[in-house]
Coordinates of C-alpha atoms and ligand atoms in Angstrom, one line a residue:
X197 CA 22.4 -31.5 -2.3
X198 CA 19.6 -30.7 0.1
X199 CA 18.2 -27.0 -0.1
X200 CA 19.5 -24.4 2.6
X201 CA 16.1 -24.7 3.5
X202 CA 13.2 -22.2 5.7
X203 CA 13.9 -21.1 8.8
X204 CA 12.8 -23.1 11.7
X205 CA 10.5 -21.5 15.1
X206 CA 12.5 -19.2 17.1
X207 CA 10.2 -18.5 19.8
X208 CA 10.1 -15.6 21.6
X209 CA 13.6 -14.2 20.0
X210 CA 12.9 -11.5 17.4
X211 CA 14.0 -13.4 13.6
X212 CA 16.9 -11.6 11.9
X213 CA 15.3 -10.5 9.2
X214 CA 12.7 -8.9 11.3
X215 CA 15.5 -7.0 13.3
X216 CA 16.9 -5.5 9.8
X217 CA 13.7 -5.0 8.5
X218 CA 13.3 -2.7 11.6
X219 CA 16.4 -1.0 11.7
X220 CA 16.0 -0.6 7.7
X221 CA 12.6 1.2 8.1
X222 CA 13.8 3.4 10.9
X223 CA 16.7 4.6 8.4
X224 CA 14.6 5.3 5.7
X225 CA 12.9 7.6 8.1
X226 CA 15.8 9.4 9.1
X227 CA 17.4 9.6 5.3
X228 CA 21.0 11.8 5.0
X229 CA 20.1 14.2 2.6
X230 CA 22.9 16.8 2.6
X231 CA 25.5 16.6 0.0
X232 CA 28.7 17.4 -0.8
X233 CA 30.3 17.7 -4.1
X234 CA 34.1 15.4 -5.0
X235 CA 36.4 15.7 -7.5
X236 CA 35.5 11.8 -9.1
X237 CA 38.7 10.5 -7.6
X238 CA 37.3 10.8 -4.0
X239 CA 33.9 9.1 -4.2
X240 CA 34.8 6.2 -3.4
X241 CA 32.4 4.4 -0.9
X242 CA 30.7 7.4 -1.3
X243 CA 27.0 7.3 -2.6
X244 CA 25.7 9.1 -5.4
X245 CA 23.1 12.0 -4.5
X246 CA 21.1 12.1 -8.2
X247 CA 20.5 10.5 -10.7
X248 CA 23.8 10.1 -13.4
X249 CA 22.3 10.4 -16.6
X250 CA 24.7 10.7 -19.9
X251 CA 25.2 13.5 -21.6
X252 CA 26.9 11.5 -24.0
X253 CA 26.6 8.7 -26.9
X254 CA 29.2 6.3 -25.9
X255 CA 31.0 5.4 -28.1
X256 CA 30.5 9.2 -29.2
X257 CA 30.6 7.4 -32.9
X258 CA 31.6 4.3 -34.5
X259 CA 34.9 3.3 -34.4
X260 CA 36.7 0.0 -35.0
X261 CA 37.2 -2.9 -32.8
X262 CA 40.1 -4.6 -34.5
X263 CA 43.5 -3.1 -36.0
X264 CA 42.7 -4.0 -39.6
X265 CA 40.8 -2.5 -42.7
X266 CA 37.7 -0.3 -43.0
X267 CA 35.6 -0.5 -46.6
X268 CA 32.6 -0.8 -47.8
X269 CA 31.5 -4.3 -48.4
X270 CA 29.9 -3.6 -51.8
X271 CA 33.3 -2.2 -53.0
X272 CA 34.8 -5.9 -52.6
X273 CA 34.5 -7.4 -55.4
X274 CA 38.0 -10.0 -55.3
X275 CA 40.0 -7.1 -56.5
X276 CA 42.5 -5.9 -53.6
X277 CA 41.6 -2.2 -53.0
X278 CA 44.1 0.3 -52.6
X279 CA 44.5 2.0 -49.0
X280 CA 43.6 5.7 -49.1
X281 CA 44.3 6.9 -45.5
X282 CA 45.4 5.8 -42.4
X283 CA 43.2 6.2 -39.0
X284 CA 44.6 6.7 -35.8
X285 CA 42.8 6.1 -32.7
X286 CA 42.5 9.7 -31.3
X287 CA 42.0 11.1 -35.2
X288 CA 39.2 12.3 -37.3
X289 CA 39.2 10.6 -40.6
X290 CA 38.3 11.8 -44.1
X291 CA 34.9 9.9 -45.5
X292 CA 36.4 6.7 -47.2
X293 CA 36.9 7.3 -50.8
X294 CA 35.1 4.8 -53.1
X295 CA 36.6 1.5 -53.6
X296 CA 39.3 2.2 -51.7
X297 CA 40.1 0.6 -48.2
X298 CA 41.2 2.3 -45.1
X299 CA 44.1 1.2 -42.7
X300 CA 42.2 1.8 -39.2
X301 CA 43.3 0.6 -35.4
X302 CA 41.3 -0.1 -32.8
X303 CA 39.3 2.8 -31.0
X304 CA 39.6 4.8 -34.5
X305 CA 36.6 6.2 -35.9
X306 CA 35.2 4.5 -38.9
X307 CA 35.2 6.9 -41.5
X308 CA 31.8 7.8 -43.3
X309 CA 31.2 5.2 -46.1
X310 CA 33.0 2.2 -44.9
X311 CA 30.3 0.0 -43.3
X312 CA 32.5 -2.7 -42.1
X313 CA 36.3 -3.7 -40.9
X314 CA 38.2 -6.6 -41.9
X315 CA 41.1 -7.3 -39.4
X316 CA 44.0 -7.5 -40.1
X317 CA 44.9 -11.2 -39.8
X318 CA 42.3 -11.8 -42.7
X319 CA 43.7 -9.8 -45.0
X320 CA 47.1 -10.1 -47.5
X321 CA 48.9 -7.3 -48.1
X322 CA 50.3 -7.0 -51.5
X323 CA 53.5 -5.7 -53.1
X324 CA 52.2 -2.8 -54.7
X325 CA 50.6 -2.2 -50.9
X326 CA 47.0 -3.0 -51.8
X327 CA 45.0 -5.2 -49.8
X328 CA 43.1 -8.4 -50.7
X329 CA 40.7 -9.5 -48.4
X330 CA 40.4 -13.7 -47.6
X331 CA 37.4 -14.1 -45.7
X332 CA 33.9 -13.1 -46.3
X333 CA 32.6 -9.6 -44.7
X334 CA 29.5 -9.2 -43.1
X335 CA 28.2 -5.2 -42.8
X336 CA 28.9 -4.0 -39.7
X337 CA 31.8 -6.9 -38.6
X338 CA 34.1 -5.0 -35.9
X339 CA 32.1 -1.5 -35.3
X340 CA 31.4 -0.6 -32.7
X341 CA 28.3 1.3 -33.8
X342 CA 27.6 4.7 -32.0
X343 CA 25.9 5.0 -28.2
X344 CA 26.6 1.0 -27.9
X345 CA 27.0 1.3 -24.0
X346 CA 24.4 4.6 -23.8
X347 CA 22.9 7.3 -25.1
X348 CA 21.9 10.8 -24.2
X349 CA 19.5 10.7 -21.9
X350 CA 19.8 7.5 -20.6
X351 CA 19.6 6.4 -16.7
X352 CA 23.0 5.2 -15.9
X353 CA 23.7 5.2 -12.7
X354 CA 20.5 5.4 -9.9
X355 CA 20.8 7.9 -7.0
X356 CA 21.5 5.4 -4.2
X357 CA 24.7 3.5 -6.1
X358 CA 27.8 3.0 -4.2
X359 CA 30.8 4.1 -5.9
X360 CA 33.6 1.6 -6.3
X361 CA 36.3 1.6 -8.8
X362 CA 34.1 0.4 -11.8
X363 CA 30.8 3.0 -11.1
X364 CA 34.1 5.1 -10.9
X365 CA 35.7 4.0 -14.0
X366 CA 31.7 4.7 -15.3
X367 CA 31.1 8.5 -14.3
X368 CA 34.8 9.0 -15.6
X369 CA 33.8 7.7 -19.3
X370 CA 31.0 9.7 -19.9
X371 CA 33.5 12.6 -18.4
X372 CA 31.7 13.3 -15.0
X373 CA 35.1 15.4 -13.0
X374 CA 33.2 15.6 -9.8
X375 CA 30.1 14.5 -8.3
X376 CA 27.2 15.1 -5.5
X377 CA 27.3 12.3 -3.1
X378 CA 25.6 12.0 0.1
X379 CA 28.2 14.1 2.9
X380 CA 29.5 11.2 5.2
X381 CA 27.5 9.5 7.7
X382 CA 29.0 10.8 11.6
X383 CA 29.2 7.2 13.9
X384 CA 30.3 7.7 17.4
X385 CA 32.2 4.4 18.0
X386 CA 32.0 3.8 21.9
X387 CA 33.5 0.7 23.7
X388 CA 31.7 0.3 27.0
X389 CA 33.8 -2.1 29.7
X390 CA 35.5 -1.6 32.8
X391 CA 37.6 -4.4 32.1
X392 CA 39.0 -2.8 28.8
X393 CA 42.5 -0.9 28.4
X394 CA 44.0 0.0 24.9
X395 CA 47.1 -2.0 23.3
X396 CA 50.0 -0.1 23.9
X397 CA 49.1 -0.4 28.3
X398 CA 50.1 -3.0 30.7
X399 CA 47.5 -5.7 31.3
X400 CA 46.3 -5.4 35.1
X401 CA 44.4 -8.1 37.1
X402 CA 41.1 -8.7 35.0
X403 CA 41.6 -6.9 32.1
X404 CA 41.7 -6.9 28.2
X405 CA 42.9 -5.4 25.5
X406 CA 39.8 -3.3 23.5
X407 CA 39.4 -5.2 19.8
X408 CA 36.1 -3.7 19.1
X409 CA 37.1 -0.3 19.1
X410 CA 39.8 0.0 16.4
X411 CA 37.6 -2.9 14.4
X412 CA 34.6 -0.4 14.3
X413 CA 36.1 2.5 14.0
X414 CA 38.7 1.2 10.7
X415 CA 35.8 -0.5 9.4
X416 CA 33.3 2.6 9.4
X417 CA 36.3 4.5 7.4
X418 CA 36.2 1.9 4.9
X419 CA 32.6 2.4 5.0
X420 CA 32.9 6.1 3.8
X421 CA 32.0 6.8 7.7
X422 CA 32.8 9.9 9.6
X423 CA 34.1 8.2 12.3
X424 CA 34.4 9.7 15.7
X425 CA 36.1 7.7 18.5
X426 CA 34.2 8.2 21.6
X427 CA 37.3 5.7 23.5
X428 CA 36.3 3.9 26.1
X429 CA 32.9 4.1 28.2
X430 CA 33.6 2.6 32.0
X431 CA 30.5 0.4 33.6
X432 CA 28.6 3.7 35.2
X433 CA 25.7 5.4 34.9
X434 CA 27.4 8.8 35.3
X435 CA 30.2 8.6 32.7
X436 CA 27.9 6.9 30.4
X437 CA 24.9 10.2 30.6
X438 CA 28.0 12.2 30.8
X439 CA 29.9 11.0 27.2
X440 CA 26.6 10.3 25.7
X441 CA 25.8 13.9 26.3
X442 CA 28.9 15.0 24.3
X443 CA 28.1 13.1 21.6
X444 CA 25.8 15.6 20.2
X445 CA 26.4 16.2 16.3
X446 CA 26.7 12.3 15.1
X447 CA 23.8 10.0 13.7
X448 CA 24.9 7.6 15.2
X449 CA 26.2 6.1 18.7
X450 CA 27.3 3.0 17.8
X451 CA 28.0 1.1 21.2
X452 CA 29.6 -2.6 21.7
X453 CA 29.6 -4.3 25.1
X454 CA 27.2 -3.7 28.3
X455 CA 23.7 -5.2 26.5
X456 CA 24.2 -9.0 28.1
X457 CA 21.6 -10.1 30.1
X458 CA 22.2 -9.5 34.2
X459 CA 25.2 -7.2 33.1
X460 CA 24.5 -3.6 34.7
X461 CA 23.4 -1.7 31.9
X462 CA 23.6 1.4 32.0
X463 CA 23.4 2.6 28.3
X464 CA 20.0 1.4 28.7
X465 CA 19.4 3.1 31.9
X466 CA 20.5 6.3 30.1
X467 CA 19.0 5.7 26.6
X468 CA 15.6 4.9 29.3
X469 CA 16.4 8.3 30.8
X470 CA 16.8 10.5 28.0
X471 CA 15.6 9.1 25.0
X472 CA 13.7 5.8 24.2
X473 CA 15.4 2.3 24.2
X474 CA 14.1 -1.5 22.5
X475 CA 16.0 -4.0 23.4
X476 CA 15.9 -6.7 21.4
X477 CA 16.8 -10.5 21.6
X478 CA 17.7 -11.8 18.5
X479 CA 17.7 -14.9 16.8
X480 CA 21.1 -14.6 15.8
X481 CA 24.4 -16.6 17.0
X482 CA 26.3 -14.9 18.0
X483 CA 25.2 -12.2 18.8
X484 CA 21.6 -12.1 20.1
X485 CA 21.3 -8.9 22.5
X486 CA 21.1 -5.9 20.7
X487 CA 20.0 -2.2 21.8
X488 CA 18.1 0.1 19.6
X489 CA 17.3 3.6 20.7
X490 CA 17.6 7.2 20.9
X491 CA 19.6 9.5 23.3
X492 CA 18.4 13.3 23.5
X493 CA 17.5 12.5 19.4
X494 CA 20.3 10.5 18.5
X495 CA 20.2 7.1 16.9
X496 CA 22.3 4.6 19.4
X497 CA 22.7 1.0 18.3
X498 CA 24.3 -0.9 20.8
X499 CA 26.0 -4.3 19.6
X500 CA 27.2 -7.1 21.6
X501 CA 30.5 -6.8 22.8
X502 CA 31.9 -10.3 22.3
X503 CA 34.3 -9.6 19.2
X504 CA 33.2 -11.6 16.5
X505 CA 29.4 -11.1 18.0
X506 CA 30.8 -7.9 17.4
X507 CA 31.7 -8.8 13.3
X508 CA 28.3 -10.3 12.7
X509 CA 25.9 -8.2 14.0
X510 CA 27.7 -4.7 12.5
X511 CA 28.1 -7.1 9.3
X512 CA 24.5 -7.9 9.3
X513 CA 22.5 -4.9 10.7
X514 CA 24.1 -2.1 11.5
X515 CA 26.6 -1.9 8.2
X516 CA 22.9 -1.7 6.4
X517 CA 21.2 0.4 8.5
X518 CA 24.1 2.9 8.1
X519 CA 24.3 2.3 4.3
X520 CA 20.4 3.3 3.9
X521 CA 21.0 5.8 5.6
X522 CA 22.5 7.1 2.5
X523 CA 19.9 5.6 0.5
X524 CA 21.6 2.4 -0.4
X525 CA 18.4 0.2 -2.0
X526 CA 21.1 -2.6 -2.0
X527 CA 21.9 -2.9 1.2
X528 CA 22.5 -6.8 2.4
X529 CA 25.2 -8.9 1.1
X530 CA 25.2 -11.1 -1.8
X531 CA 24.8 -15.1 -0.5
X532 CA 26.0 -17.8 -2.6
X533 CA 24.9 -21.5 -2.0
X534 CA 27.5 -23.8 -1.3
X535 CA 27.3 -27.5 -0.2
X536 CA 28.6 -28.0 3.8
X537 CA 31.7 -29.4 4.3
X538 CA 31.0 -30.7 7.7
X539 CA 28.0 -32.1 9.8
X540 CA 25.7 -29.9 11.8
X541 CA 23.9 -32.3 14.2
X542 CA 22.2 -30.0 16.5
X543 CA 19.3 -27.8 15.9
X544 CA 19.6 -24.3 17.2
X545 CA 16.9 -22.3 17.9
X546 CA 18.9 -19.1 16.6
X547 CA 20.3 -18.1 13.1
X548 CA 23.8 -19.4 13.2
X549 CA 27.2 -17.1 11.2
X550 CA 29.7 -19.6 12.0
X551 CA 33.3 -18.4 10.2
X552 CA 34.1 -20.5 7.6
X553 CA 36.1 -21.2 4.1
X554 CA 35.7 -22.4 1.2
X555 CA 37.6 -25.8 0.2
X556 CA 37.3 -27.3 -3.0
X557 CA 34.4 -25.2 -3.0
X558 CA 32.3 -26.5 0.2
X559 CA 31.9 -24.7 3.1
X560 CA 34.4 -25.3 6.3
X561 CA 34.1 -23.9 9.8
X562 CA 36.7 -23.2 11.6
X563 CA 37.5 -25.5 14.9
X564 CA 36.6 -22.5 18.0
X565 CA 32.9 -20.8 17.2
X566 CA 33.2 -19.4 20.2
X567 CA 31.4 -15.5 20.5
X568 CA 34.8 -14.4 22.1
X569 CA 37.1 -15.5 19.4
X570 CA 37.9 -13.4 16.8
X571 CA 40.8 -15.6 15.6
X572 CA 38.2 -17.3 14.0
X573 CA 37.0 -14.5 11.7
X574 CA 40.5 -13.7 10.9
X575 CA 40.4 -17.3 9.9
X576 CA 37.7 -16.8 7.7
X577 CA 36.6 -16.1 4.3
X578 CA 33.1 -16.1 4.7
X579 CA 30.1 -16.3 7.4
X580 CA 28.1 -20.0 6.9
X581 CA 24.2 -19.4 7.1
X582 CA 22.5 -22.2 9.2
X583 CA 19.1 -21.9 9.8
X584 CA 17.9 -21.8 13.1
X585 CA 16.1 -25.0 13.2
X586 CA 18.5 -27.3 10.9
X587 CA 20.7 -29.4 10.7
X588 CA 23.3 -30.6 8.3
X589 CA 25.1 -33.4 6.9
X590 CA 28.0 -32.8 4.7
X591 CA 26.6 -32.1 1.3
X592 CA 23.8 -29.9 2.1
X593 CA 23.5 -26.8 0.8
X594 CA 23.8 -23.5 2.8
X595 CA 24.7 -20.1 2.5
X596 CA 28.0 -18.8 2.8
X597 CA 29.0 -14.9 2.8
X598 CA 32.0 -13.7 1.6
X599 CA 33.1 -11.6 4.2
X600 CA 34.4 -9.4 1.6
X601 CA 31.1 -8.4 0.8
X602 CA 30.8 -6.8 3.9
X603 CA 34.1 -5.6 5.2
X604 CA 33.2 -2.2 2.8
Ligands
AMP162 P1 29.4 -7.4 27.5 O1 28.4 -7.4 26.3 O2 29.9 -6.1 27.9 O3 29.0 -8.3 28.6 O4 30.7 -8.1 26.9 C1 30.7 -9.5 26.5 C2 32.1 -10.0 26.4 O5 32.8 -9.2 25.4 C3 32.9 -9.8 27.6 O6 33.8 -10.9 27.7 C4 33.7 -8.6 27.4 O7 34.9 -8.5 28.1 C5 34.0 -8.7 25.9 N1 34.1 -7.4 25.3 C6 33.3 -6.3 25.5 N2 33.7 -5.2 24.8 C7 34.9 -5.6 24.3 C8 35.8 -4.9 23.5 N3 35.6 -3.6 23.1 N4 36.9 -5.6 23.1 C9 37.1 -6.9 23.4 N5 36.3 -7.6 24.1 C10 35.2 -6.9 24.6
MG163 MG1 30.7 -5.2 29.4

């Protein structure tokens, strides 16, 4: 399997990870630093304002990993030992009396003395209800010693983490009830198009049903976004100063449609106007136009509004960009590197995300890469990476991203 290999020349279009590495730095400048606090239940998505640092020994003492027998090795001597108390998970035993044996379950503290448990299966239970051990015991065989997982004092979580059900399932085991996560990030979703009409209206002459609106705006939510839908944005230089004007408490305009080349643009003209505007020609398929700038102080990213140019570029640059603005450090999706299932003959000279799948664990593409179908994504498990520059045969390697790492 051939290496995904290095990117190839893109000439005068602007390489990906130059774009994020942009977008990236100008987030870090304009950090979220307010807070809120949640009951633990709610953080999810959230991002955690400080430092989490136990207060705790976990486990809080030893206790027993097997149902079984607690003693103390050196009170083995091939005579069964009698049992002289029973320990519950949830209970707090009496030290173990000497050369005696204690029943014990899992999760149940090891009582003082005992320096190692025997389960169960190993052991024969006699008549007279002693126990004779069959096996050898080793100190410390099925304790879970004290602080195995942490320690007071210890760094567990970094400001900056992401909660998801297991840093969740984390904060709740050292007994964290609520938490100080970053407040939600405000995106105005705005879908610029004359040609657009919501589902739910009758398709005139020319017209479309708007995808990218309810895409953005349910995937911000699942972003832990404070989304706020700004509808849709006609082709005109009026009603686009005018709503961009409204938009005044958000950090973000986040705007799809109205950056292609030779289209009117008048988000530009505005952002020009009022603000500051880069427009930027990336090395990215699809996708490629993209608008960064500011109205009247406001970030505005504006994507391309082709639907799945749409999915890649929000997957790829603005879904970071928004996550740092939390302070996510870990802000770009995991890759894993997968051998092609299908031949790539001609060399682009952008960064291809075609939708693809994994079979029998090499990467597919589905039939239609087209920028305008979204069937395709829907399709899809993953984007496949190809380098501008390359091609493929099947069997080389290249990077595939589950899209479930991104649709977060
Ligand atoms: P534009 O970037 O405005 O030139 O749009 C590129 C293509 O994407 C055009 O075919 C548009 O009709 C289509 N498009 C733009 N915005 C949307 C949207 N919100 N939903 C569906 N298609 C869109
Ligand atoms: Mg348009």
């Amino acid at each position: 399997m051939n290496p995904a290999g290095k990117p190839g020349k893109t000439g005068s279009l602007m390489p990906v990870e130059v774009a994020l590495a942009r977008l990236l730095e100008m987030a870090d400048a304009s950090r979220i630093v307010d807070r809120e606090r949640l009951p633990l239940a709610q953080v999810t998505g959230r991002v955690l304002a400080d430092d989490l640092v136990s207060t705790l020994d976990l486990p809080p003492w030893p206790n027993s990993a097997m149902d079984g027998y607690a003693l103390r090795k050196a009170d083995w001597a091939g005579e069964p030992l009698v049992v002289s108390q029973k320990i519950f998970a949830g209970q707090a035993p009496d030290a173990l009396k000497p050369g005696t044996c204690a029943r014990i379950f899992t999760g149940a503290p090891v009582p003082a003395g005992a320096d190692c448990v025997e389960m169960q299966e190993n052991t024969e239970v006699l008549a007279d209800e002693r126990v004779r051990f069959t096996e050898t015991l080793t100190i410390g065989q099925n304790i879970r010693p004290q602080g195995q997982e942490t320690t007071v004092g210890e760094l567990i979580l970094p400001a900056g983490t992401r909660f998801g059900p297991i840093e969740q399932g984390l904060a709740a085991s050292l007994g964290c009830a609520e938490l100080d996560v970053i407040r939600k990030v405000r995106v105005a979703v705005l879908s610029t198009g004359d040609e657009l009409i919501e589902p739910g209206q009758t398709l005139g002459p020319g017209q479309i049903y708007n995808s990218n609106r309810v895409l953005l705006c349910s995937w911000l939510r699942r972003l832990g976004c404070e989304v706020i839908d700004a509808g849709i944005l006609p082709d005109d230089l009026v009603a686009t100063r005018t709503r961009l004007g409204e938009l005044k408490d958000v950090d973000l305009i986040l705007s799809t449609g109205g950056v292609s080349v030779g289209e009117a643009d008048f988000l530009g003209i505005a952002l020009r106007e009022e603000g500051e505007l880069s427009l930027w020609k990336l090395a990215i398929k699809p996708g490629k136009p993209l608008t960064f700038g500011h109205f009247r102080g406001v970030p505005v990213i504006g994507l391309p509004g082709n639907p799945a140019s749409t999915l890649v570029t929000f997957a790829l640059l603005a879904r970071p960009y928004l996550l740092r603005r939390q302070g996510v450090k870990q802000v770009e999706p995991l890759k894993v590197q997968v051998p092609a299932g299908f031949d790539w003959p001609v060399a682009g000279n952008r960064r291809e995300y075609l939708r693809g799948r994994l079979e029998n664990g090499r990467a597919i593409i589905y039939r239609n890469q087209s920028s305008g179908v979204l069937r395709s994504a829907a399709w899809a498990d993953g984007l496949v990476e190809v380098l501008e520059g390359r091609t493929l045969v099947a069997g080389d390697s290249v990077y595939f991203i589950p899209l479930s790492e991104v649709i977060s």
